[in-house]
Short mmCIF file of C-alpha atoms in Angstrom, two decimals:
data_model
loop_
_atom_site.label_atom_id
_atom_site.label_comp_id
_atom_site.label_asym_id
_atom_site.label_seq_id
_atom_site.Cartn_x
_atom_site.Cartn_y
_atom_site.Cartn_z
CA UNK A 1 16.21 -7.59 -27.44
CA UNK A 2 15.84 -6.21 -30.94
CA UNK A 3 14.65 -9.59 -32.19
CA UNK A 4 12.09 -9.75 -29.39
CA UNK A 5 10.90 -6.26 -30.35
CA UNK A 6 10.47 -7.29 -33.95
CA UNK A 7 8.50 -10.37 -32.92
CA UNK A 8 6.31 -8.20 -30.68
CA UNK A 9 5.74 -5.82 -33.59
CA UNK A 10 4.75 -8.69 -35.86
CA UNK A 11 2.26 -9.87 -33.24
CA UNK A 12 0.77 -6.53 -32.18
CA UNK A 13 0.85 -4.29 -35.21
CA UNK A 14 -1.60 -6.35 -37.30
CA UNK A 15 -4.10 -6.12 -34.42
CA UNK A 16 -3.42 -2.58 -33.17
CA UNK A 17 -2.10 -0.94 -36.31
CA UNK A 18 1.34 0.48 -37.02
CA UNK A 19 2.23 3.23 -34.53
CA UNK A 20 2.97 6.77 -35.64
CA UNK A 21 6.66 6.32 -34.82
CA UNK A 22 7.53 2.64 -35.44
CA UNK A 23 11.23 3.13 -34.73
CA UNK A 24 10.51 4.69 -31.35
CA UNK A 25 8.05 1.88 -30.57
CA UNK A 26 10.69 -0.74 -31.37
CA UNK A 27 13.33 1.05 -29.27
CA UNK A 28 10.97 1.40 -26.30
CA UNK A 29 9.97 -2.26 -26.52
CA UNK A 30 13.61 -3.37 -26.73
CA UNK A 31 14.55 -1.13 -23.81
CA UNK A 32 11.74 -2.52 -21.63
CA UNK A 33 12.67 -6.09 -22.54
CA UNK A 34 16.32 -5.41 -21.65
CA UNK A 35 15.31 -3.97 -18.28
CA UNK A 36 13.14 -7.04 -17.58
CA UNK A 37 16.02 -9.37 -18.40
CA UNK A 38 18.44 -7.39 -16.23
CA UNK A 39 16.00 -7.52 -13.30
CA UNK A 40 15.53 -11.26 -13.67
CA UNK A 41 19.27 -11.81 -13.94
CA UNK A 42 19.81 -9.79 -10.76
CA UNK A 43 17.10 -11.76 -8.92
CA UNK A 44 18.65 -15.01 -10.12
CA UNK A 45 22.14 -14.00 -8.96
CA UNK A 46 20.80 -12.87 -5.56
CA UNK A 47 18.97 -16.14 -5.05
CA UNK A 48 21.94 -18.15 -6.19
CA UNK A 49 24.17 -16.30 -3.71
CA UNK A 50 21.66 -17.03 -0.94
CA UNK A 51 21.64 -20.71 -1.81
CA UNK A 52 25.42 -20.96 -2.04
CA UNK A 53 25.98 -19.12 1.23
CA UNK A 54 23.53 -21.12 3.31
CA UNK A 55 22.19 -24.60 3.79
CA UNK A 56 18.75 -23.04 4.25
CA UNK A 57 16.49 -22.39 1.27
CA UNK A 58 16.39 -18.71 2.08
CA UNK A 59 17.18 -16.11 4.67
CA UNK A 60 14.52 -16.06 7.42
CA UNK A 61 14.43 -12.24 7.34
CA UNK A 62 13.81 -12.34 3.58
CA UNK A 63 11.08 -14.92 4.09
CA UNK A 64 9.41 -12.73 6.71
CA UNK A 65 9.57 -9.66 4.45
CA UNK A 66 8.21 -11.49 1.44
CA UNK A 67 5.41 -13.12 3.42
CA UNK A 68 4.51 -9.75 4.94
CA UNK A 69 4.40 -8.23 1.46
CA UNK A 70 2.32 -11.09 0.05
CA UNK A 71 -0.20 -10.96 2.88
CA UNK A 72 -0.37 -7.17 2.77
CA UNK A 73 -1.05 -7.23 -0.97
CA UNK A 74 -3.70 -9.95 -0.46
CA UNK A 75 -5.71 -7.99 2.13
CA UNK A 76 -9.49 -8.65 1.94
CA UNK A 77 -10.15 -4.91 1.47
CA UNK A 78 -8.89 -5.35 -2.11
CA UNK A 79 -10.67 -7.28 -4.84
CA UNK A 80 -9.09 -10.65 -5.58
CA UNK A 81 -8.07 -9.46 -9.08
CA UNK A 82 -6.29 -6.47 -7.55
CA UNK A 83 -4.69 -8.65 -4.85
CA UNK A 84 -3.24 -11.06 -7.38
CA UNK A 85 -2.13 -8.39 -9.86
CA UNK A 86 -0.41 -6.29 -7.19
CA UNK A 87 1.32 -9.29 -5.61
CA UNK A 88 2.55 -10.65 -8.94
CA UNK A 89 3.99 -7.22 -9.71
CA UNK A 90 5.48 -6.49 -6.27
CA UNK A 91 6.70 -9.92 -5.20
CA UNK A 92 7.24 -11.95 -8.36
CA UNK A 93 8.44 -9.07 -10.54
CA UNK A 94 5.98 -9.81 -13.36
CA UNK A 95 5.54 -7.07 -15.92
CA UNK A 96 2.15 -5.48 -16.39
CA UNK A 97 1.97 -7.14 -19.81
CA UNK A 98 2.60 -10.59 -18.30
CA UNK A 99 -0.10 -10.04 -15.67
CA UNK A 100 -2.54 -8.83 -18.33
CA UNK A 101 -1.80 -11.95 -20.34
CA UNK A 102 -2.48 -14.16 -17.30
CA UNK A 103 -5.82 -12.38 -16.66
CA UNK A 104 -6.69 -12.21 -20.37
CA UNK A 105 -7.37 -8.48 -20.12
CA UNK A 106 -5.86 -5.33 -21.59
CA UNK A 107 -2.60 -4.00 -20.15
CA UNK A 108 -4.04 -0.58 -19.12
CA UNK A 109 -6.74 -2.38 -17.12
CA UNK A 110 -4.13 -4.25 -15.09
CA UNK A 111 -2.01 -1.12 -14.64
CA UNK A 112 -5.04 0.72 -13.26
CA UNK A 113 -5.86 -2.18 -10.89
CA UNK A 114 -2.34 -2.06 -9.50
CA UNK A 115 -2.42 1.71 -9.01
CA UNK A 116 -5.83 1.55 -7.27
CA UNK A 117 -4.68 -1.33 -5.05
CA UNK A 118 -1.58 0.58 -3.93
CA UNK A 119 -3.67 3.65 -3.23
CA UNK A 120 -6.21 1.62 -1.23
CA UNK A 121 -3.46 0.07 0.91
CA UNK A 122 -2.19 3.54 1.81
CA UNK A 123 -5.64 5.11 2.33
CA UNK A 124 -6.99 2.17 4.38
CA UNK A 125 -3.78 2.10 6.43
CA UNK A 126 -3.43 -1.65 5.87
CA UNK A 127 -0.67 -2.95 8.16
CA UNK A 128 2.49 -4.50 6.72
CA UNK A 129 2.44 -7.79 8.61
CA UNK A 130 1.74 -11.50 8.40
CA UNK A 131 -1.71 -12.16 9.84
CA UNK A 132 -2.26 -14.72 12.57
CA UNK A 133 -4.95 -17.30 13.28
CA UNK A 134 -8.27 -16.77 11.55
CA UNK A 135 -6.99 -13.75 9.58
CA UNK A 136 -4.82 -16.08 7.48
CA UNK A 137 -7.89 -17.86 6.12
CA UNK A 138 -9.38 -14.60 4.82
CA UNK A 139 -6.33 -13.96 2.66
CA UNK A 140 -5.49 -17.52 1.67
CA UNK A 141 -7.37 -17.56 -1.66
CA UNK A 142 -5.41 -14.58 -3.00
CA UNK A 143 -2.09 -15.88 -1.68
CA UNK A 144 -2.61 -19.33 -3.19
CA UNK A 145 -3.71 -17.81 -6.52
CA UNK A 146 -0.48 -15.82 -6.67
CA UNK A 147 1.67 -18.85 -5.83
CA UNK A 148 -0.17 -20.93 -8.43
CA UNK A 149 0.37 -18.33 -11.17
CA UNK A 150 4.03 -17.93 -10.19
CA UNK A 151 4.55 -21.68 -10.38
CA UNK A 152 2.77 -21.97 -13.74
CA UNK A 153 4.78 -19.14 -15.29
CA UNK A 154 8.00 -20.66 -14.01
CA UNK A 155 7.16 -24.20 -15.04
CA UNK A 156 5.34 -23.54 -18.31
CA UNK A 157 7.00 -20.29 -19.31
CA UNK A 158 6.04 -18.92 -22.70
CA UNK A 159 8.77 -16.30 -22.75
CA UNK A 160 12.08 -16.27 -24.58
CA UNK A 161 14.05 -16.70 -21.34
CA UNK A 162 12.53 -20.05 -20.32
CA UNK A 163 15.51 -21.13 -18.23
CA UNK A 164 15.40 -17.86 -16.30
CA UNK A 165 11.80 -18.51 -15.28
CA UNK A 166 12.49 -21.90 -13.66
CA UNK A 167 13.47 -20.05 -10.49
CA UNK A 168 9.89 -18.75 -10.27
CA UNK A 169 8.57 -22.29 -9.92
CA UNK A 170 11.10 -23.08 -7.19
CA UNK A 171 10.41 -19.76 -5.48
CA UNK A 172 6.67 -20.36 -5.47
CA UNK A 173 7.15 -23.81 -3.93
CA UNK A 174 9.38 -22.34 -1.23
CA UNK A 175 6.82 -19.63 -0.46
CA UNK A 176 4.01 -22.21 -0.42
CA UNK A 177 5.93 -24.19 2.20
CA UNK A 178 6.28 -21.04 4.31
CA UNK A 179 2.55 -20.37 4.02
CA UNK A 180 1.87 -23.99 4.97
CA UNK A 181 3.87 -23.48 8.16
CA UNK A 182 1.52 -20.61 9.10
CA UNK A 183 -1.55 -22.81 8.89
CA UNK A 184 -3.00 -24.08 12.17
CA UNK A 185 -2.39 -27.76 12.87
CA UNK A 186 -4.88 -30.07 14.55
CA UNK A 187 -3.83 -31.38 17.93
CA UNK A 188 -2.76 -35.00 18.03
CA UNK A 189 -4.84 -35.72 21.13
CA UNK A 190 -8.01 -34.79 19.23
CA UNK A 191 -7.17 -37.41 16.61
CA UNK A 192 -6.57 -40.10 19.19
CA UNK A 193 -10.01 -39.84 20.80
#
């Protein structure tokens, strides 16, 4: 963690300047990095326990909850940038810095998008559910963007914990299969005519 903090300082300080309290900055950065690693380790252990305890890829209740959360976060009332940022934060566990890096914007901008999106969900009374039929299509762009970014980060991770991020790629594929199951299928009889 300390090494990661020093690397971050070498990258950011030339651009942003040395902070007033460099020691405190390094400690805060190391602490945040440690928390991120602990969260990822916990997610990895939980997923591993799910896989070991079942022949299924995941618990159906977990799948329902995650799909509900993804589709709630990707509601058309939110801008697509806010949809993707909020979902990456809430579902994939990305840090605000990682999301900012993916969007190529400043970290405070992403943090504000996430706060506004959460507030809008509460104020607009957006239901926590998986949409059905035509409603799915209205949210599909945001959902697929999230799954794409999750897969890319897991497969082409730039972080120090590359092996830890491989589960993101697998997780995004699993979620994509669940979303695929929601899509309407053409009737066979229509194809035979």
